[in-house]
mmCIF file with all atom_site columns, C-alpha atoms in Angstrom:
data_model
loop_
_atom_site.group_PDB
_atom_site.id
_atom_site.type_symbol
_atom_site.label_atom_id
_atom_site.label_alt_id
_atom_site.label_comp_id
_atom_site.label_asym_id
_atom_site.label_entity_id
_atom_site.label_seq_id
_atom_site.pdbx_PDB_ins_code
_atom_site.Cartn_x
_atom_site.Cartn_y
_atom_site.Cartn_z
_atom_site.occupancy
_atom_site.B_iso_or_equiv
_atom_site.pdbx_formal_charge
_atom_site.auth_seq_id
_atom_site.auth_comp_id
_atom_site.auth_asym_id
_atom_site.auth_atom_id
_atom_site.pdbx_PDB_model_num
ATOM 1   C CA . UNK F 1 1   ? 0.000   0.000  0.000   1.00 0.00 ? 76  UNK F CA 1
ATOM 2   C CA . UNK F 1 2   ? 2.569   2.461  0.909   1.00 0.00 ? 77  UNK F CA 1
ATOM 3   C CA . UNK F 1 3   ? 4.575   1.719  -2.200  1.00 0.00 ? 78  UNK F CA 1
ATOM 4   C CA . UNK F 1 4   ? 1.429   2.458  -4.146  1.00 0.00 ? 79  UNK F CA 1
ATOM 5   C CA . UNK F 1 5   ? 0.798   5.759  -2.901  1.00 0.00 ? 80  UNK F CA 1
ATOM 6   C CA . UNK F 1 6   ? 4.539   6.700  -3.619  1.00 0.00 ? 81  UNK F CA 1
ATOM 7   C CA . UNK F 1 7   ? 3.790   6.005  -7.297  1.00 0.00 ? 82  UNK F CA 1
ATOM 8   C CA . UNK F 1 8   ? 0.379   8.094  -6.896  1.00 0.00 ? 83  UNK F CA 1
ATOM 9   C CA . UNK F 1 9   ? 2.652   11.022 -5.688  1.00 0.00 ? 84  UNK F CA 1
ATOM 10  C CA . UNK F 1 10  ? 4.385   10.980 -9.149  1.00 0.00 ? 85  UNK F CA 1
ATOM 11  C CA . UNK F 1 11  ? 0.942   11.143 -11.167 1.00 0.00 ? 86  UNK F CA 1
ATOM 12  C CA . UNK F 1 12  ? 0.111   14.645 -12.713 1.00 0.00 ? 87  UNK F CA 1
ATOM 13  C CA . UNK F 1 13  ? -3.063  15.931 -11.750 1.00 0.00 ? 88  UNK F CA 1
ATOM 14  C CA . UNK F 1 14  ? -5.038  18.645 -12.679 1.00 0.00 ? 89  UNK F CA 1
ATOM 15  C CA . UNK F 1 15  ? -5.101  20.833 -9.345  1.00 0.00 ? 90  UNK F CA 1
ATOM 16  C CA . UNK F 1 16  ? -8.676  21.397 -7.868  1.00 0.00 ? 91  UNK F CA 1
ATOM 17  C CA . UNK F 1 17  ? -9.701  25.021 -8.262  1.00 0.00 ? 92  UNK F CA 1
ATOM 18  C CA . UNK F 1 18  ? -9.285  27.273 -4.760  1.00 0.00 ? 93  UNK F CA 1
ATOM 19  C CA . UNK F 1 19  ? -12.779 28.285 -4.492  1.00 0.00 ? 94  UNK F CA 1
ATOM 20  C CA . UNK F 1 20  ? -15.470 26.167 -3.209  1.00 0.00 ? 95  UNK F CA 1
ATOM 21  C CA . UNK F 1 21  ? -18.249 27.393 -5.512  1.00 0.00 ? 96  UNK F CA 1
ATOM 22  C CA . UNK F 1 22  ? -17.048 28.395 -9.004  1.00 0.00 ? 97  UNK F CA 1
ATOM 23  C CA . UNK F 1 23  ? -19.001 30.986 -11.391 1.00 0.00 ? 98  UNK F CA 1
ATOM 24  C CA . UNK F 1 24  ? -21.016 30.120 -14.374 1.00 0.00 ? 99  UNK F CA 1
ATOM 25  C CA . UNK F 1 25  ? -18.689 32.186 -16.332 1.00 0.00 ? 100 UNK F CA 1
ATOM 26  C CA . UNK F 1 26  ? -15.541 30.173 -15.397 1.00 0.00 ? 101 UNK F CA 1
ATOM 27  C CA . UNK F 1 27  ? -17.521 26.896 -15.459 1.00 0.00 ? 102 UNK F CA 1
ATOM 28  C CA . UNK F 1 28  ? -18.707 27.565 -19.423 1.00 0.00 ? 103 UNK F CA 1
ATOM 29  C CA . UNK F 1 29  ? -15.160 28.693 -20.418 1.00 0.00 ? 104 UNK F CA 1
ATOM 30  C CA . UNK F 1 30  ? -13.430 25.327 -19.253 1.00 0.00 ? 105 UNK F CA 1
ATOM 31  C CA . UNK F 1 31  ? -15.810 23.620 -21.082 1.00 0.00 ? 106 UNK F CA 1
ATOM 32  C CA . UNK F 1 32  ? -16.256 25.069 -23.810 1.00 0.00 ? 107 UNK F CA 1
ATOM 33  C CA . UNK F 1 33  ? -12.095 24.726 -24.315 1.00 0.00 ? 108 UNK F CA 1
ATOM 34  C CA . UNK F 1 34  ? -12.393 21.132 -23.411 1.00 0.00 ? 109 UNK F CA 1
ATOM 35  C CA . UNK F 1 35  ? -14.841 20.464 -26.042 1.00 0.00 ? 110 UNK F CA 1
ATOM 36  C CA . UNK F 1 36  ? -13.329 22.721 -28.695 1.00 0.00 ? 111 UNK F CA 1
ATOM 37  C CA . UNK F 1 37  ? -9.891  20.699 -27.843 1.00 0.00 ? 112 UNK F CA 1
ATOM 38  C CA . UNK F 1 38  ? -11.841 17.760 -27.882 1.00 0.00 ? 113 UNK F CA 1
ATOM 39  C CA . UNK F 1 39  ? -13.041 18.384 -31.795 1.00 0.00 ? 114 UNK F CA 1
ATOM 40  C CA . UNK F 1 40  ? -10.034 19.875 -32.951 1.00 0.00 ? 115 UNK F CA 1
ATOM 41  C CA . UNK F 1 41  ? -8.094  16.072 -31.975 1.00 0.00 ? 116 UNK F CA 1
ATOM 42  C CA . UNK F 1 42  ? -10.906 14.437 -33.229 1.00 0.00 ? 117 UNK F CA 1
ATOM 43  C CA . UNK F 1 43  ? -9.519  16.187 -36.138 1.00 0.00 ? 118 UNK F CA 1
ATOM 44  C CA . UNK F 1 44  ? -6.026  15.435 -36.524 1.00 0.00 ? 119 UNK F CA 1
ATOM 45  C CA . UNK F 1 45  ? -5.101  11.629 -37.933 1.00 0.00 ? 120 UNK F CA 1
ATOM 46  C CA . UNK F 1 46  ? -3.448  9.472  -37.075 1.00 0.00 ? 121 UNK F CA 1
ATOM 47  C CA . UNK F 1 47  ? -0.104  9.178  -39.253 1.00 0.00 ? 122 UNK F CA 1
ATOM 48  C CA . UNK F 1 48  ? 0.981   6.093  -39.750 1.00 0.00 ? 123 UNK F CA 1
ATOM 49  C CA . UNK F 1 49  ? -2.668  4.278  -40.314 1.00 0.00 ? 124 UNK F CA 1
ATOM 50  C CA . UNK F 1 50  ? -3.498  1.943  -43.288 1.00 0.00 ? 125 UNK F CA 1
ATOM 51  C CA . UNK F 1 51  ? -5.980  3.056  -45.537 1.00 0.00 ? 126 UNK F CA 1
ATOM 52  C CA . UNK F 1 52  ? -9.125  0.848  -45.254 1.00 0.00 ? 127 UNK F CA 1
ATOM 53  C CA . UNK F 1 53  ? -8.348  0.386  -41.344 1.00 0.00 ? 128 UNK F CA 1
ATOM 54  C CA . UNK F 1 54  ? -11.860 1.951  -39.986 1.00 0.00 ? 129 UNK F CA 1
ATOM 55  C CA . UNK F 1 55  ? -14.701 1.085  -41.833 1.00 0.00 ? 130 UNK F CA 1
ATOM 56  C CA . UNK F 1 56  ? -15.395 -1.648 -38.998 1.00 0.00 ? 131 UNK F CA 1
ATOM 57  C CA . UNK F 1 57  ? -15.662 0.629  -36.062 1.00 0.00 ? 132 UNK F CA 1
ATOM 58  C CA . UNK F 1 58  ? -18.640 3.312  -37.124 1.00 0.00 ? 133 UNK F CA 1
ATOM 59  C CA . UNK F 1 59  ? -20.551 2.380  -34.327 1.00 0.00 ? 134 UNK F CA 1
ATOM 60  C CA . UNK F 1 60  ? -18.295 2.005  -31.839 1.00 0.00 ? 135 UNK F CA 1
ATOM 61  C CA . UNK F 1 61  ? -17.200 5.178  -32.003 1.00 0.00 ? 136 UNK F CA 1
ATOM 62  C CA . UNK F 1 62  ? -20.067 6.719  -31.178 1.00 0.00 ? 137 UNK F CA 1
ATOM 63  C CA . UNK F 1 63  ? -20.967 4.895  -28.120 1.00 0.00 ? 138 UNK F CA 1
ATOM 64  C CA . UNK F 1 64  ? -16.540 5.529  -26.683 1.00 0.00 ? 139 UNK F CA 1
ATOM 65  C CA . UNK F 1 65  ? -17.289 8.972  -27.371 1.00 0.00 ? 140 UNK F CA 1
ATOM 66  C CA . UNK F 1 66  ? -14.725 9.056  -30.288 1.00 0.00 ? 141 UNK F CA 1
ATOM 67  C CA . UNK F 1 67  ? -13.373 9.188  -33.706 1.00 0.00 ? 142 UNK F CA 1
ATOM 68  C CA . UNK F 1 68  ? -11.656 6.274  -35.056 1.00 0.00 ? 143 UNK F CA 1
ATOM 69  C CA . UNK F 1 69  ? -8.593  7.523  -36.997 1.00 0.00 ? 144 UNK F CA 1
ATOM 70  C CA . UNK F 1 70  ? -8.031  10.118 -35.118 1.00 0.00 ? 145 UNK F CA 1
ATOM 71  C CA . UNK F 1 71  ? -5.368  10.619 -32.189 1.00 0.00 ? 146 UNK F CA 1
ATOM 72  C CA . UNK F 1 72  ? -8.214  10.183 -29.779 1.00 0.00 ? 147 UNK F CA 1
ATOM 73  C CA . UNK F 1 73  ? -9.650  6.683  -31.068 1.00 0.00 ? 148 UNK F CA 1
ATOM 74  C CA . UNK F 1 74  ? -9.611  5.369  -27.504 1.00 0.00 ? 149 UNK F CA 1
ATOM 75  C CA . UNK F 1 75  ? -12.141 7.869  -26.381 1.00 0.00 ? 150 UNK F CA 1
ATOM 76  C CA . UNK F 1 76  ? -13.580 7.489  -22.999 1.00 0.00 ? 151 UNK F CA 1
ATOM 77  C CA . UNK F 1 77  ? -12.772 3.110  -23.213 1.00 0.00 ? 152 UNK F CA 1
ATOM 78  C CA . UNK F 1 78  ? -9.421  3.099  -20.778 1.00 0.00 ? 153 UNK F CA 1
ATOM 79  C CA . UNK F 1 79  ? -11.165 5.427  -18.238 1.00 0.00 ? 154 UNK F CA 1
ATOM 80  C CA . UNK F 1 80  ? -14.965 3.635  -18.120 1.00 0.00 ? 155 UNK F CA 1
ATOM 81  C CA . UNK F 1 81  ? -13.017 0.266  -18.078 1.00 0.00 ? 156 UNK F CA 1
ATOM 82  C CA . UNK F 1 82  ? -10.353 0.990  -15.150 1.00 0.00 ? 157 UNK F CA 1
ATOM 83  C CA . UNK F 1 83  ? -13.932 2.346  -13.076 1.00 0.00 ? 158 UNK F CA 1
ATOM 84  C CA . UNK F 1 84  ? -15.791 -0.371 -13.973 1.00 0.00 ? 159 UNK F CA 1
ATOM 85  C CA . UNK F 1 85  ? -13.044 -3.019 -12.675 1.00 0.00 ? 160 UNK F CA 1
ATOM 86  C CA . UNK F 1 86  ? -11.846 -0.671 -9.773  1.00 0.00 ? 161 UNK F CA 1
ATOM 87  C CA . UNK F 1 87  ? -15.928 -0.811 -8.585  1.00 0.00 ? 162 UNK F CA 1
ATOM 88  C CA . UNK F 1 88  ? -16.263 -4.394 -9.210  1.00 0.00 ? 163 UNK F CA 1
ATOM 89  C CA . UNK F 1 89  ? -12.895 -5.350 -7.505  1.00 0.00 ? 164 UNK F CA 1
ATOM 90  C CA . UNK F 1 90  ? -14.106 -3.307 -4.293  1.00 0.00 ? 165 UNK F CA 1
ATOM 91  C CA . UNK F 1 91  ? -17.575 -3.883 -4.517  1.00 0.00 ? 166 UNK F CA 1
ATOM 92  C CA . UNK F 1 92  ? -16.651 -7.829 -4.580  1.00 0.00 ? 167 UNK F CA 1
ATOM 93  C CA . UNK F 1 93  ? -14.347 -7.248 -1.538  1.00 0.00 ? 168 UNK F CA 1
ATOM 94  C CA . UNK F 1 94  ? -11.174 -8.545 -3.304  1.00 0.00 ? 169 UNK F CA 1
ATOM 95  C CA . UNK F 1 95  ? -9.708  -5.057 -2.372  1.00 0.00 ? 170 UNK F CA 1
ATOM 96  C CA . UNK F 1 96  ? -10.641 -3.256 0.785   1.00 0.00 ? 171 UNK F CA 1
ATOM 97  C CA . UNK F 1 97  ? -10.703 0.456  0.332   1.00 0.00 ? 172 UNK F CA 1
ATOM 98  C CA . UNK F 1 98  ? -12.926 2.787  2.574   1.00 0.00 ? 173 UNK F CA 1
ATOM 99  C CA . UNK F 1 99  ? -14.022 5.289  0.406   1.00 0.00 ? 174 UNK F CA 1
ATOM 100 C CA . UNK F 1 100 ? -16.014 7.093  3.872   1.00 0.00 ? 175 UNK F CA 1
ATOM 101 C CA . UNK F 1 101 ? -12.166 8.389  4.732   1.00 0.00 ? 176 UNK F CA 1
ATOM 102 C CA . UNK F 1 102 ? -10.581 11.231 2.920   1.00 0.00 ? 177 UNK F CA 1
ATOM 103 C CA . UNK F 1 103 ? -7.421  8.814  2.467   1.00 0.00 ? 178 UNK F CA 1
ATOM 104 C CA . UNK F 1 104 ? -9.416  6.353  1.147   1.00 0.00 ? 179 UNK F CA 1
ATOM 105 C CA . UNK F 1 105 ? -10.924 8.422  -1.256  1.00 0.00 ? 180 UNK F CA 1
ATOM 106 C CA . UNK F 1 106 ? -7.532  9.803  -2.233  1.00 0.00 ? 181 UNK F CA 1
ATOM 107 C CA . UNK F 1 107 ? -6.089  5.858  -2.447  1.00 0.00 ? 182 UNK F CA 1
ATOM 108 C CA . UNK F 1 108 ? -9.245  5.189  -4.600  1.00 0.00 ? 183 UNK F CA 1
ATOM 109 C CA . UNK F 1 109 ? -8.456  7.550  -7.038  1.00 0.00 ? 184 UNK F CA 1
ATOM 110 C CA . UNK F 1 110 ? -4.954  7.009  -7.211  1.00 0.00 ? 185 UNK F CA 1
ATOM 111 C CA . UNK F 1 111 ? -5.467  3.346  -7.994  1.00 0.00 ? 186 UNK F CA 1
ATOM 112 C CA . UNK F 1 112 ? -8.163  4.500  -10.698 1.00 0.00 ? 187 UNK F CA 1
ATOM 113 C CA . UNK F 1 113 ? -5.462  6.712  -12.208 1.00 0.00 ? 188 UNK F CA 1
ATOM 114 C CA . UNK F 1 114 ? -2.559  4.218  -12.781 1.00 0.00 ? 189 UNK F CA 1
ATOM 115 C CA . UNK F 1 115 ? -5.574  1.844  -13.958 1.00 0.00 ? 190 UNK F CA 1
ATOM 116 C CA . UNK F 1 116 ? -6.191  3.903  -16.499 1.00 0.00 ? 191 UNK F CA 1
ATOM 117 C CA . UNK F 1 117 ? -2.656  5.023  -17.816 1.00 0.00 ? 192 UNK F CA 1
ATOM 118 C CA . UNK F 1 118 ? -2.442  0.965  -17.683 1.00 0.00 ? 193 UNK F CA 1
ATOM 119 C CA . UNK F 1 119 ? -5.776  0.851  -19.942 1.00 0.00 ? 194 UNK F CA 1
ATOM 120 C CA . UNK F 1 120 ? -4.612  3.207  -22.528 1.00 0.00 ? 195 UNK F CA 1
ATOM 121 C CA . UNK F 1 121 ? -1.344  1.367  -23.229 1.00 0.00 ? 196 UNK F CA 1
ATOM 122 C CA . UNK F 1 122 ? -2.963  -2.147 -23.167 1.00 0.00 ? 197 UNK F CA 1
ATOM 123 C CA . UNK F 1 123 ? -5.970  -0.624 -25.334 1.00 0.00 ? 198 UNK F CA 1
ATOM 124 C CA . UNK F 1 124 ? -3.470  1.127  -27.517 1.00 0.00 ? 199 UNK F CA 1
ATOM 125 C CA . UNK F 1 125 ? -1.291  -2.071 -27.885 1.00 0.00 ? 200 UNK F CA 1
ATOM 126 C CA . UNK F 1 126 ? -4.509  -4.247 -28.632 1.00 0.00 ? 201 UNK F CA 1
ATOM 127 C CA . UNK F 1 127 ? -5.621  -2.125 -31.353 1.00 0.00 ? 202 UNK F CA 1
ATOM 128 C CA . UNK F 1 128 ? -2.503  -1.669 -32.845 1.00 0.00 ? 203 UNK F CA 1
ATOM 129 C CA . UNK F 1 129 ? -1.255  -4.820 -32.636 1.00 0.00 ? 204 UNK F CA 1
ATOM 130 C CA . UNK F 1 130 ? -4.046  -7.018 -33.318 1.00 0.00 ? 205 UNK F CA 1
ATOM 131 C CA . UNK F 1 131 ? -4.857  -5.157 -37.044 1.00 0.00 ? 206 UNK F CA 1
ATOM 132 C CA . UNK F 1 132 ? -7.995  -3.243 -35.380 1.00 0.00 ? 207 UNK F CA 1
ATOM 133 C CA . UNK F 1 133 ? -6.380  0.052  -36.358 1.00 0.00 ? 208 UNK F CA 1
ATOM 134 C CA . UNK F 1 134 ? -3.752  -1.325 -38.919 1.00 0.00 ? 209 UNK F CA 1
ATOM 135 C CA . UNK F 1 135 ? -0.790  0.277  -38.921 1.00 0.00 ? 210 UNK F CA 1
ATOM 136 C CA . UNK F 1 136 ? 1.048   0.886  -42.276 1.00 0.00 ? 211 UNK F CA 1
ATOM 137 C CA . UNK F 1 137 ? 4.168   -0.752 -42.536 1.00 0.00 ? 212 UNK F CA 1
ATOM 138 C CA . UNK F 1 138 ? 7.255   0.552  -40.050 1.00 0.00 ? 213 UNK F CA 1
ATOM 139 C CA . UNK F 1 139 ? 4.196   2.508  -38.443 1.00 0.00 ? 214 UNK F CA 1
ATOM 140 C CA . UNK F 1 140 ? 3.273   0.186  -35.485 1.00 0.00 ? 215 UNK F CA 1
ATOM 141 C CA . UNK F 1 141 ? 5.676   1.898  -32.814 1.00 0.00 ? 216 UNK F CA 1
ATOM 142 C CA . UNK F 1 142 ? 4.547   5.623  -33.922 1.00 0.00 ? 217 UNK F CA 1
ATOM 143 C CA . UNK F 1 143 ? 0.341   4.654  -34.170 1.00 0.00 ? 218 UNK F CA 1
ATOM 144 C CA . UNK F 1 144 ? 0.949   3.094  -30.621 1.00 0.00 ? 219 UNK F CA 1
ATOM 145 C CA . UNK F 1 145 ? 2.266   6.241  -29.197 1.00 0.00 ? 220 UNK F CA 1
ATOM 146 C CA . UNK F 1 146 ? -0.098  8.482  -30.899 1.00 0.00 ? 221 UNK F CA 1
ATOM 147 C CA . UNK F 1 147 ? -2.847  6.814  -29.384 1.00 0.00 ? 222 UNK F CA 1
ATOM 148 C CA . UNK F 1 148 ? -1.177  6.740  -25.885 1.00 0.00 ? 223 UNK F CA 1
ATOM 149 C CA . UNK F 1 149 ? -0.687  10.586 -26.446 1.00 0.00 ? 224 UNK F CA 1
ATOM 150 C CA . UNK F 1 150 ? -4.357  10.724 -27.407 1.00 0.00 ? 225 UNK F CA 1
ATOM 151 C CA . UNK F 1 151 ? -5.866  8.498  -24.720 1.00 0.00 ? 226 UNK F CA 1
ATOM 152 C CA . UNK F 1 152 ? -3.511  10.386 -21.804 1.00 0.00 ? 227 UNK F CA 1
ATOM 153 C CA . UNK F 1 153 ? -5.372  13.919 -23.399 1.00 0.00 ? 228 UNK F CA 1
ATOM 154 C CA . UNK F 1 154 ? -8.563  12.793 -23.265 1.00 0.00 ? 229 UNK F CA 1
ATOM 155 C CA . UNK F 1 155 ? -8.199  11.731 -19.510 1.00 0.00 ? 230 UNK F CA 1
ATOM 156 C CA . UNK F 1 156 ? -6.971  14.943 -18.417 1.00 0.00 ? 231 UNK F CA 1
ATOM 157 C CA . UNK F 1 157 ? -9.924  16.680 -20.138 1.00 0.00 ? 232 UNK F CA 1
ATOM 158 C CA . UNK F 1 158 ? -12.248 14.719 -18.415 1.00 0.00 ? 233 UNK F CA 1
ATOM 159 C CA . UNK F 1 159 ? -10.487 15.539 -14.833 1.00 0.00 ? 234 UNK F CA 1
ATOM 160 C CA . UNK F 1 160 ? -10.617 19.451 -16.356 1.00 0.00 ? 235 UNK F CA 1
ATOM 161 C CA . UNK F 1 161 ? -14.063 19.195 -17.164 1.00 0.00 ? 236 UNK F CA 1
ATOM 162 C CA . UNK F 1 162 ? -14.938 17.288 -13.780 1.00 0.00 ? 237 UNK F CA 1
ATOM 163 C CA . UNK F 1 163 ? -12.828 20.004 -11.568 1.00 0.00 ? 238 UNK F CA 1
ATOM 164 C CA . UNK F 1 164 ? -13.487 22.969 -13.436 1.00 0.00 ? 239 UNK F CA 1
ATOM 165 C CA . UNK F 1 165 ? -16.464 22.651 -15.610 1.00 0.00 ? 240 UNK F CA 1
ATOM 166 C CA . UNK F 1 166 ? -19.847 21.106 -15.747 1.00 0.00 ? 241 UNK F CA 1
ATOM 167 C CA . UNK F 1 167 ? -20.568 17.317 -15.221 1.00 0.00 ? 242 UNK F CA 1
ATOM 168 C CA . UNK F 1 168 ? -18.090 14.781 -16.057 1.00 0.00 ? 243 UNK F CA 1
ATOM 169 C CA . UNK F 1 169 ? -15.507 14.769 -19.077 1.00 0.00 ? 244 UNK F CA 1
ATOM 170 C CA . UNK F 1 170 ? -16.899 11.772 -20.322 1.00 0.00 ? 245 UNK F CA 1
ATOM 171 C CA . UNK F 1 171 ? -20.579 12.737 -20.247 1.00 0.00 ? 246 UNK F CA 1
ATOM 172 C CA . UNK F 1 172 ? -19.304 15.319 -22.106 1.00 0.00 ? 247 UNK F CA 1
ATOM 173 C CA . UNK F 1 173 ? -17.410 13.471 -24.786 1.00 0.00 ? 248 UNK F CA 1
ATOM 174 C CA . UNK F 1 174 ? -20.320 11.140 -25.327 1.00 0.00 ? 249 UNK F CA 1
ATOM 175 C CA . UNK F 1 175 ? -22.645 13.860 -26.011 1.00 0.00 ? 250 UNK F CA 1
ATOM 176 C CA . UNK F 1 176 ? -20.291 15.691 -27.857 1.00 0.00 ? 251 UNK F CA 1
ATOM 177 C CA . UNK F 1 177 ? -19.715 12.833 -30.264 1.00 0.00 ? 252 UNK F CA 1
ATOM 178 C CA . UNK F 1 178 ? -23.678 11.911 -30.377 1.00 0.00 ? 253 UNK F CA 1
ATOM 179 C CA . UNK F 1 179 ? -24.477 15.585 -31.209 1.00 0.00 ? 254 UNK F CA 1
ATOM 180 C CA . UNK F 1 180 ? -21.775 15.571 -34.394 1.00 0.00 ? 255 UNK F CA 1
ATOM 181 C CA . UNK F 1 181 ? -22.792 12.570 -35.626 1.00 0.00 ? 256 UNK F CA 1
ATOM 182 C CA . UNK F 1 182 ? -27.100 13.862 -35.668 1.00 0.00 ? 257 UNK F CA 1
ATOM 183 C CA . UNK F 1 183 ? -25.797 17.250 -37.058 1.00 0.00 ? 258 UNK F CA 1
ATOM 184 C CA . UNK F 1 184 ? -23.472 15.957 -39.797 1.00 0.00 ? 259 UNK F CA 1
ATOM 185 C CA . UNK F 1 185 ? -26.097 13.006 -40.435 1.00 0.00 ? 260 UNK F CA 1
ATOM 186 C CA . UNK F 1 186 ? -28.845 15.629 -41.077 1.00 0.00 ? 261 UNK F CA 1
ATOM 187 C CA . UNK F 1 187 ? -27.338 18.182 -43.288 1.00 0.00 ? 262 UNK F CA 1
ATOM 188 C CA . UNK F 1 188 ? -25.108 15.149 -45.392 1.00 0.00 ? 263 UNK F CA 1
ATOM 189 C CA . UNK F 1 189 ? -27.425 15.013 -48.266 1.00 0.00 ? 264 UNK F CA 1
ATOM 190 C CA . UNK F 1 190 ? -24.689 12.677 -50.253 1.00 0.00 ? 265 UNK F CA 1
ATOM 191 C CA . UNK F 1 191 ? -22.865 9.917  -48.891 1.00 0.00 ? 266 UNK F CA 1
ATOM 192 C CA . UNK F 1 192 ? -19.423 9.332  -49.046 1.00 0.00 ? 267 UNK F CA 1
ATOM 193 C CA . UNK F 1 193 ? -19.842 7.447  -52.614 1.00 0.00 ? 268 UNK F CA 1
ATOM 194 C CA . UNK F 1 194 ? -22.139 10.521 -53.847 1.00 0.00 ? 269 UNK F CA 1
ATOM 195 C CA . UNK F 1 195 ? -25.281 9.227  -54.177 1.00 0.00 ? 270 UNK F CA 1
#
């Protein structure tokens, strides 16, 4: 345990903001950057990707909160699955945290974090690795670390969002990605093969 919260002590976090009640006005400006970040990597591709590597994942992408072939193709995945197993682990009892207790809570979190840095490499390797996002050849190394780069962004916009805006990064990012997808769907008048 004690070895664990030295490693927590190295994490970057973003720091909680000094007041106990922010404004409106700051709340909407943190979001609003944290969604206009969040469109502008949905933006930017990843280099290094084969050509007919995302057809499969349309649907997907919508429910992560995402855009496949982007630098954020993970989405919200690393940080939904390291909760979902932290919760199940203590819920179950196999680990024994007190989340009443102020250390608890700050062990709790902790463990969530390195769960998900662990979740974005793993997720990053799997997709790389097993052809899900193909990697052009002498690409694999440099997709793998664009999507680490991507997944570690969009986990610190959800703890921005969470400390300094409204809701919960990954509400947020779901929404976000929803919303696109019914806007673009209802003005697209042609498909992508122009009929």
């Amino acid at each position: 345990m004690a070895n664990l919260k030295d490693i927590f002590s190295f994490i970057p976090e973003v720091k909680k903001p000094d007041e106990k009640k922010l404004s409106f006005g700051v709340k909407l400006k943190w979001t609003l950057i944290v969604l206009i970040t969040f469109f502008v990597l949905a933006n930017i591709p990843l280099f290094g990707l084969s050509a007919n590597a995302l057809a499969r994942f349309e649907y997907l992408a919508i429910i992560l909160g995402t855009d496949f072939g982007s630098i954020i193709s993970l989405g919200i995945g690393p940080i939904v699955m390291a909760s979902i197993i932290l919760q199940l682990l203590t819920g179950s009892g196999i680990i024994n945290i007190d989340t009443t207790t102020d250390e608890g809570k700050k062990f709790f979190q902790g463990l969530q974090k390195v769960l998900v840095f662990f979740f974005i490499v793993f997720e990053s390797l799997v997709y790389v690795l097993m052809q899900g996002l193909q990697a052009a050849p002498g690409f694999t190394g440099l997709l793998i670390f664009q999507l680490i780069l991507g997944g570690l962004a969009i986990f610190y916009m959800d703890e921005l969002t969470t400390k300094w805006g409204f809701g919960s990064g990954v509400s947020l990012f779901i929404a976000a990605g929803v919303s696109w997808r019914l806007m673009t769907g209802a003005f697209q008048f042609i498909d992508q093969q122009g009929r």
